[in-house]
Short mmCIF file of N, CA and C in Angstrom, two decimals:
data_model
loop_
_atom_site.label_atom_id
_atom_site.label_comp_id
_atom_site.label_asym_id
_atom_site.label_seq_id
_atom_site.Cartn_x
_atom_site.Cartn_y
_atom_site.Cartn_z
N GLN A 1 94.52 81.89 102.00
CA GLN A 1 95.84 81.81 101.41
C GLN A 1 96.33 83.21 101.05
N LEU A 2 97.65 83.38 101.08
CA LEU A 2 98.27 84.67 100.83
C LEU A 2 98.96 84.67 99.47
N SER A 3 98.94 85.83 98.79
CA SER A 3 99.63 85.92 97.52
C SER A 3 99.96 87.37 97.21
N LEU A 4 101.02 87.55 96.40
CA LEU A 4 101.39 88.82 95.80
C LEU A 4 101.56 88.56 94.31
N VAL A 5 100.88 89.33 93.48
CA VAL A 5 100.92 89.12 92.04
C VAL A 5 101.24 90.43 91.34
N GLU A 6 102.39 90.48 90.67
CA GLU A 6 102.78 91.65 89.89
C GLU A 6 102.18 91.57 88.48
N SER A 7 101.91 92.73 87.90
CA SER A 7 101.45 92.81 86.53
C SER A 7 101.79 94.19 85.98
N GLY A 8 101.61 94.38 84.68
CA GLY A 8 101.79 95.68 84.06
C GLY A 8 103.07 95.85 83.28
N GLY A 9 103.95 94.86 83.31
CA GLY A 9 105.17 94.95 82.53
C GLY A 9 104.90 94.76 81.05
N GLY A 10 105.94 94.98 80.25
CA GLY A 10 105.81 94.82 78.82
C GLY A 10 106.95 95.49 78.09
N LEU A 11 106.82 95.58 76.77
CA LEU A 11 107.80 96.22 75.90
C LEU A 11 107.38 97.65 75.64
N VAL A 12 108.25 98.61 75.98
CA VAL A 12 107.96 100.03 75.78
C VAL A 12 109.17 100.71 75.16
N GLN A 13 108.92 101.84 74.49
CA GLN A 13 109.98 102.63 73.89
C GLN A 13 110.64 103.53 74.93
N PRO A 14 111.91 103.86 74.74
CA PRO A 14 112.54 104.85 75.61
C PRO A 14 111.73 106.14 75.64
N GLY A 15 111.59 106.71 76.83
CA GLY A 15 110.77 107.89 77.01
C GLY A 15 109.32 107.60 77.35
N GLY A 16 108.90 106.36 77.23
CA GLY A 16 107.55 105.98 77.57
C GLY A 16 107.35 105.80 79.06
N SER A 17 106.12 105.44 79.43
CA SER A 17 105.75 105.27 80.83
C SER A 17 105.11 103.92 81.05
N LEU A 18 105.20 103.45 82.27
CA LEU A 18 104.62 102.17 82.64
C LEU A 18 104.18 102.24 84.09
N ARG A 19 103.04 101.64 84.40
CA ARG A 19 102.61 101.52 85.78
C ARG A 19 102.49 100.04 86.13
N LEU A 20 103.32 99.61 87.04
CA LEU A 20 103.31 98.24 87.52
C LEU A 20 102.38 98.12 88.72
N SER A 21 101.71 96.98 88.82
CA SER A 21 100.80 96.72 89.92
C SER A 21 101.26 95.52 90.73
N CYS A 22 100.98 95.54 92.01
CA CYS A 22 101.24 94.41 92.89
C CYS A 22 99.99 94.22 93.73
N ALA A 23 99.22 93.20 93.40
CA ALA A 23 97.95 92.93 94.06
C ALA A 23 98.12 91.90 95.16
N ALA A 24 97.65 92.23 96.35
CA ALA A 24 97.76 91.34 97.50
C ALA A 24 96.42 90.67 97.78
N SER A 25 96.49 89.41 98.17
CA SER A 25 95.30 88.66 98.56
C SER A 25 95.57 87.91 99.85
N GLY A 26 94.57 87.82 100.71
CA GLY A 26 94.68 87.06 101.93
C GLY A 26 95.25 87.81 103.12
N PHE A 27 95.63 89.06 102.92
CA PHE A 27 96.14 89.89 104.01
C PHE A 27 96.00 91.35 103.61
N ASN A 28 96.09 92.23 104.58
CA ASN A 28 95.98 93.66 104.33
C ASN A 28 97.36 94.24 104.05
N LEU A 29 97.53 94.77 102.86
CA LEU A 29 98.82 95.28 102.44
C LEU A 29 99.28 96.46 103.30
N ASP A 30 98.35 97.23 103.83
CA ASP A 30 98.74 98.41 104.61
C ASP A 30 99.32 98.06 105.97
N ALA A 31 99.32 96.78 106.36
CA ALA A 31 99.92 96.36 107.61
C ALA A 31 101.41 96.03 107.46
N TYR A 32 101.95 96.17 106.26
CA TYR A 32 103.33 95.78 105.98
C TYR A 32 104.08 96.88 105.26
N GLY A 33 105.40 96.81 105.35
CA GLY A 33 106.23 97.60 104.47
C GLY A 33 106.29 96.95 103.09
N ILE A 34 106.47 97.77 102.06
CA ILE A 34 106.46 97.30 100.68
C ILE A 34 107.77 97.70 100.00
N GLY A 35 108.36 96.77 99.26
CA GLY A 35 109.53 97.07 98.47
C GLY A 35 109.35 96.66 97.02
N TRP A 36 109.82 97.50 96.11
CA TRP A 36 109.95 97.13 94.70
C TRP A 36 111.43 96.94 94.41
N PHE A 37 111.76 95.81 93.81
CA PHE A 37 113.12 95.47 93.42
C PHE A 37 113.15 95.14 91.94
N ARG A 38 114.33 95.16 91.35
CA ARG A 38 114.46 94.74 89.96
C ARG A 38 115.78 94.01 89.76
N GLN A 39 115.80 93.15 88.74
CA GLN A 39 117.01 92.41 88.41
C GLN A 39 117.18 92.40 86.89
N ALA A 40 118.24 93.03 86.43
CA ALA A 40 118.57 93.07 85.01
C ALA A 40 119.47 91.90 84.66
N PRO A 41 119.53 91.51 83.38
CA PRO A 41 120.39 90.40 82.97
C PRO A 41 121.84 90.63 83.38
N GLY A 42 122.43 89.63 84.03
CA GLY A 42 123.81 89.70 84.43
C GLY A 42 124.11 90.58 85.62
N LYS A 43 123.08 91.11 86.28
CA LYS A 43 123.28 92.01 87.40
C LYS A 43 122.55 91.49 88.63
N GLU A 44 122.99 91.94 89.79
CA GLU A 44 122.34 91.55 91.03
C GLU A 44 121.03 92.31 91.22
N ARG A 45 120.14 91.73 91.99
CA ARG A 45 118.88 92.38 92.29
C ARG A 45 119.13 93.65 93.11
N GLU A 46 118.39 94.71 92.78
CA GLU A 46 118.58 95.98 93.45
C GLU A 46 117.24 96.58 93.83
N GLY A 47 117.25 97.38 94.88
CA GLY A 47 116.05 98.07 95.31
C GLY A 47 115.71 99.22 94.37
N VAL A 48 114.43 99.49 94.21
CA VAL A 48 113.94 100.56 93.35
C VAL A 48 113.17 101.61 94.15
N SER A 49 112.21 101.15 94.95
CA SER A 49 111.39 102.05 95.73
C SER A 49 110.75 101.26 96.87
N CYS A 50 110.34 101.97 97.92
CA CYS A 50 109.74 101.27 99.05
C CYS A 50 108.83 102.19 99.84
N ILE A 51 107.94 101.56 100.62
CA ILE A 51 107.08 102.25 101.57
C ILE A 51 107.36 101.66 102.94
N ASN A 52 107.68 102.51 103.90
CA ASN A 52 107.97 102.05 105.25
C ASN A 52 106.72 101.59 105.96
N LYS A 53 106.85 100.49 106.70
CA LYS A 53 105.74 99.99 107.50
C LYS A 53 105.36 100.96 108.60
N SER A 54 106.35 101.58 109.22
CA SER A 54 106.12 102.34 110.44
C SER A 54 105.28 103.59 110.22
N ASP A 55 105.58 104.35 109.17
CA ASP A 55 104.91 105.64 109.00
C ASP A 55 104.40 105.89 107.59
N GLY A 56 104.56 104.94 106.68
CA GLY A 56 104.09 105.10 105.32
C GLY A 56 104.95 105.99 104.44
N SER A 57 106.09 106.45 104.93
CA SER A 57 106.97 107.28 104.13
C SER A 57 107.58 106.46 102.99
N THR A 58 108.01 107.14 101.94
CA THR A 58 108.50 106.47 100.74
C THR A 58 109.95 106.81 100.47
N HIS A 59 110.59 105.95 99.67
CA HIS A 59 111.97 106.17 99.27
C HIS A 59 112.15 105.72 97.84
N TYR A 60 113.05 106.40 97.12
CA TYR A 60 113.36 106.05 95.74
C TYR A 60 114.86 105.92 95.56
N ALA A 61 115.27 104.88 94.85
CA ALA A 61 116.67 104.74 94.50
C ALA A 61 117.09 105.86 93.56
N ASP A 62 118.37 106.22 93.60
CA ASP A 62 118.86 107.29 92.74
C ASP A 62 118.59 107.02 91.26
N SER A 63 118.58 105.76 90.87
CA SER A 63 118.41 105.40 89.47
C SER A 63 117.04 105.79 88.92
N VAL A 64 116.04 105.94 89.78
CA VAL A 64 114.69 106.27 89.33
C VAL A 64 114.14 107.54 89.96
N LYS A 65 114.90 108.17 90.83
CA LYS A 65 114.43 109.36 91.52
C LYS A 65 114.06 110.45 90.51
N GLY A 66 112.89 111.03 90.69
CA GLY A 66 112.40 112.04 89.77
C GLY A 66 111.58 111.46 88.63
N ARG A 67 111.63 110.15 88.42
CA ARG A 67 110.89 109.50 87.35
C ARG A 67 109.84 108.53 87.86
N ALA A 68 109.96 108.09 89.11
CA ALA A 68 109.11 107.03 89.64
C ALA A 68 108.21 107.55 90.76
N THR A 69 107.06 106.89 90.89
CA THR A 69 106.12 107.18 91.97
C THR A 69 105.58 105.87 92.51
N ILE A 70 105.73 105.64 93.79
CA ILE A 70 105.15 104.48 94.44
C ILE A 70 103.90 104.92 95.19
N SER A 71 102.85 104.13 95.12
CA SER A 71 101.60 104.48 95.76
C SER A 71 100.86 103.23 96.18
N ARG A 72 99.90 103.41 97.07
CA ARG A 72 99.12 102.28 97.58
C ARG A 72 97.65 102.64 97.58
N ASP A 73 96.83 101.75 97.08
CA ASP A 73 95.39 101.91 97.08
C ASP A 73 94.83 100.89 98.06
N ASN A 74 94.49 101.33 99.26
CA ASN A 74 94.03 100.41 100.29
C ASN A 74 92.70 99.75 99.93
N ALA A 75 91.84 100.45 99.20
CA ALA A 75 90.56 99.88 98.81
C ALA A 75 90.74 98.68 97.89
N LYS A 76 91.77 98.73 97.03
CA LYS A 76 92.06 97.63 96.12
C LYS A 76 93.13 96.69 96.64
N ASN A 77 93.70 97.02 97.81
CA ASN A 77 94.76 96.20 98.41
C ASN A 77 95.89 95.98 97.40
N THR A 78 96.29 97.07 96.74
CA THR A 78 97.25 97.02 95.65
C THR A 78 98.26 98.15 95.79
N VAL A 79 99.51 97.86 95.49
CA VAL A 79 100.55 98.88 95.45
C VAL A 79 101.01 99.03 94.01
N TYR A 80 101.37 100.26 93.62
CA TYR A 80 101.75 100.57 92.25
C TYR A 80 103.15 101.18 92.20
N LEU A 81 103.80 100.98 91.08
CA LEU A 81 105.05 101.67 90.77
C LEU A 81 104.92 102.26 89.37
N GLN A 82 104.83 103.58 89.30
CA GLN A 82 104.79 104.29 88.03
C GLN A 82 106.20 104.76 87.70
N ILE A 83 106.66 104.46 86.49
CA ILE A 83 107.96 104.95 86.03
C ILE A 83 107.74 105.70 84.72
N ASP A 84 108.15 106.95 84.71
CA ASP A 84 108.07 107.79 83.52
C ASP A 84 109.45 107.92 82.89
N ASN A 85 109.47 108.39 81.64
CA ASN A 85 110.73 108.60 80.92
C ASN A 85 111.62 107.37 81.03
N LEU A 86 111.07 106.24 80.66
CA LEU A 86 111.80 104.98 80.77
C LEU A 86 113.05 104.97 79.91
N LYS A 87 114.09 104.34 80.44
CA LYS A 87 115.38 104.24 79.79
C LYS A 87 115.73 102.78 79.56
N PRO A 88 116.59 102.48 78.58
CA PRO A 88 117.01 101.09 78.39
C PRO A 88 117.57 100.46 79.66
N GLU A 89 118.20 101.25 80.51
CA GLU A 89 118.76 100.75 81.76
C GLU A 89 117.69 100.28 82.74
N ASP A 90 116.42 100.63 82.49
CA ASP A 90 115.32 100.17 83.33
C ASP A 90 114.88 98.75 82.99
N THR A 91 115.41 98.18 81.91
CA THR A 91 115.04 96.83 81.52
C THR A 91 115.43 95.84 82.61
N ALA A 92 114.44 95.09 83.11
CA ALA A 92 114.67 94.17 84.21
C ALA A 92 113.37 93.44 84.52
N VAL A 93 113.48 92.41 85.33
CA VAL A 93 112.31 91.81 85.96
C VAL A 93 112.06 92.57 87.26
N TYR A 94 110.85 93.05 87.45
CA TYR A 94 110.48 93.83 88.62
C TYR A 94 109.67 92.98 89.58
N TYR A 95 110.05 93.02 90.86
CA TYR A 95 109.41 92.24 91.90
C TYR A 95 108.88 93.16 93.00
N CYS A 96 107.73 92.81 93.57
CA CYS A 96 107.30 93.43 94.81
C CYS A 96 107.46 92.43 95.94
N ALA A 97 107.67 92.95 97.14
CA ALA A 97 107.88 92.11 98.31
C ALA A 97 107.37 92.85 99.54
N ILE A 98 107.11 92.11 100.60
CA ILE A 98 106.60 92.69 101.83
C ILE A 98 107.50 92.35 103.01
N THR A 99 107.48 93.23 104.00
CA THR A 99 108.23 93.02 105.23
C THR A 99 107.42 93.50 106.42
N ASP A 100 107.59 92.85 107.56
CA ASP A 100 106.97 93.32 108.80
C ASP A 100 107.99 94.00 109.70
N GLY A 101 109.17 94.27 109.19
CA GLY A 101 110.20 94.94 109.95
C GLY A 101 109.92 96.42 110.13
N ALA A 102 110.40 96.97 111.24
CA ALA A 102 110.19 98.37 111.56
C ALA A 102 111.36 99.26 111.11
N PHE A 103 112.35 98.69 110.45
CA PHE A 103 113.51 99.44 109.98
C PHE A 103 113.12 100.40 108.87
N TYR A 104 113.93 101.43 108.67
CA TYR A 104 113.73 102.30 107.52
C TYR A 104 114.21 101.58 106.27
N CYS A 105 113.41 101.63 105.20
CA CYS A 105 113.59 100.71 104.08
C CYS A 105 114.63 101.15 103.05
N SER A 106 115.29 102.26 103.23
CA SER A 106 116.14 102.82 102.18
C SER A 106 117.38 101.98 101.87
N ASN A 107 117.74 101.05 102.72
CA ASN A 107 118.89 100.20 102.45
C ASN A 107 118.57 98.98 101.58
N TYR A 108 117.31 98.70 101.37
CA TYR A 108 116.84 97.61 100.50
C TYR A 108 117.54 96.29 100.82
N VAL A 109 117.42 95.86 102.06
CA VAL A 109 118.01 94.61 102.50
C VAL A 109 117.05 93.48 102.13
N MET A 110 117.42 92.68 101.15
CA MET A 110 116.47 91.73 100.58
C MET A 110 116.03 90.65 101.55
N TYR A 111 116.93 90.23 102.45
CA TYR A 111 116.54 89.16 103.37
C TYR A 111 115.56 89.63 104.43
N GLU A 112 115.30 90.93 104.50
CA GLU A 112 114.27 91.43 105.39
C GLU A 112 112.87 91.30 104.79
N TYR A 113 112.78 90.87 103.55
CA TYR A 113 111.51 90.72 102.86
C TYR A 113 111.24 89.23 102.66
N PRO A 114 110.39 88.63 103.49
CA PRO A 114 110.21 87.17 103.44
C PRO A 114 109.27 86.67 102.36
N TYR A 115 108.45 87.54 101.76
CA TYR A 115 107.49 87.09 100.77
C TYR A 115 107.57 87.96 99.54
N TRP A 116 107.65 87.30 98.39
CA TRP A 116 107.84 87.96 97.09
C TRP A 116 106.80 87.52 96.09
N GLY A 117 106.50 88.40 95.14
CA GLY A 117 105.71 88.03 93.99
C GLY A 117 106.56 87.33 92.95
N GLN A 118 105.93 86.98 91.83
CA GLN A 118 106.61 86.20 90.80
C GLN A 118 107.44 87.05 89.84
N GLY A 119 107.23 88.35 89.83
CA GLY A 119 107.95 89.26 88.96
C GLY A 119 107.22 89.54 87.66
N THR A 120 107.49 90.72 87.09
CA THR A 120 106.95 91.09 85.79
C THR A 120 108.06 91.72 84.97
N GLN A 121 108.16 91.33 83.70
CA GLN A 121 109.25 91.76 82.83
C GLN A 121 108.97 93.14 82.25
N VAL A 122 109.94 94.03 82.37
CA VAL A 122 109.92 95.33 81.72
C VAL A 122 111.07 95.39 80.73
N THR A 123 110.77 95.65 79.47
CA THR A 123 111.79 95.78 78.44
C THR A 123 111.65 97.14 77.77
N VAL A 124 112.70 97.94 77.81
CA VAL A 124 112.70 99.28 77.23
C VAL A 124 113.64 99.27 76.03
N SER A 125 113.08 99.38 74.84
CA SER A 125 113.87 99.27 73.62
C SER A 125 113.13 99.93 72.47
N SER A 126 113.91 100.51 71.54
CA SER A 126 113.33 101.10 70.34
C SER A 126 112.95 100.03 69.33
#
């Protein structure tokens, strides 16, 4: 059986850091492209960061560029999203998803990602 499970969310103060995890089971994560998305209250889901399937290159949305790092640990079959200097605007449910498409991932087209995790809540507040 296949699964994606996010973890690592929680309540943090502005300026703090958080590392989110997305653990894959039943398949090799390095065979797919990876996307991190988030959805804040009252807003549409948006892309945050991604790893391209074709060459492993990464991309960051302008909202987190310079503060976020996406990485993959093949031994643990897990992908991570580290966000530093967290802001209240980062408050959202964060999702990881996979795609087998060969497109460059910077457009964050959600329907290109057929399998999603359950999401993990990040709340940034004093």
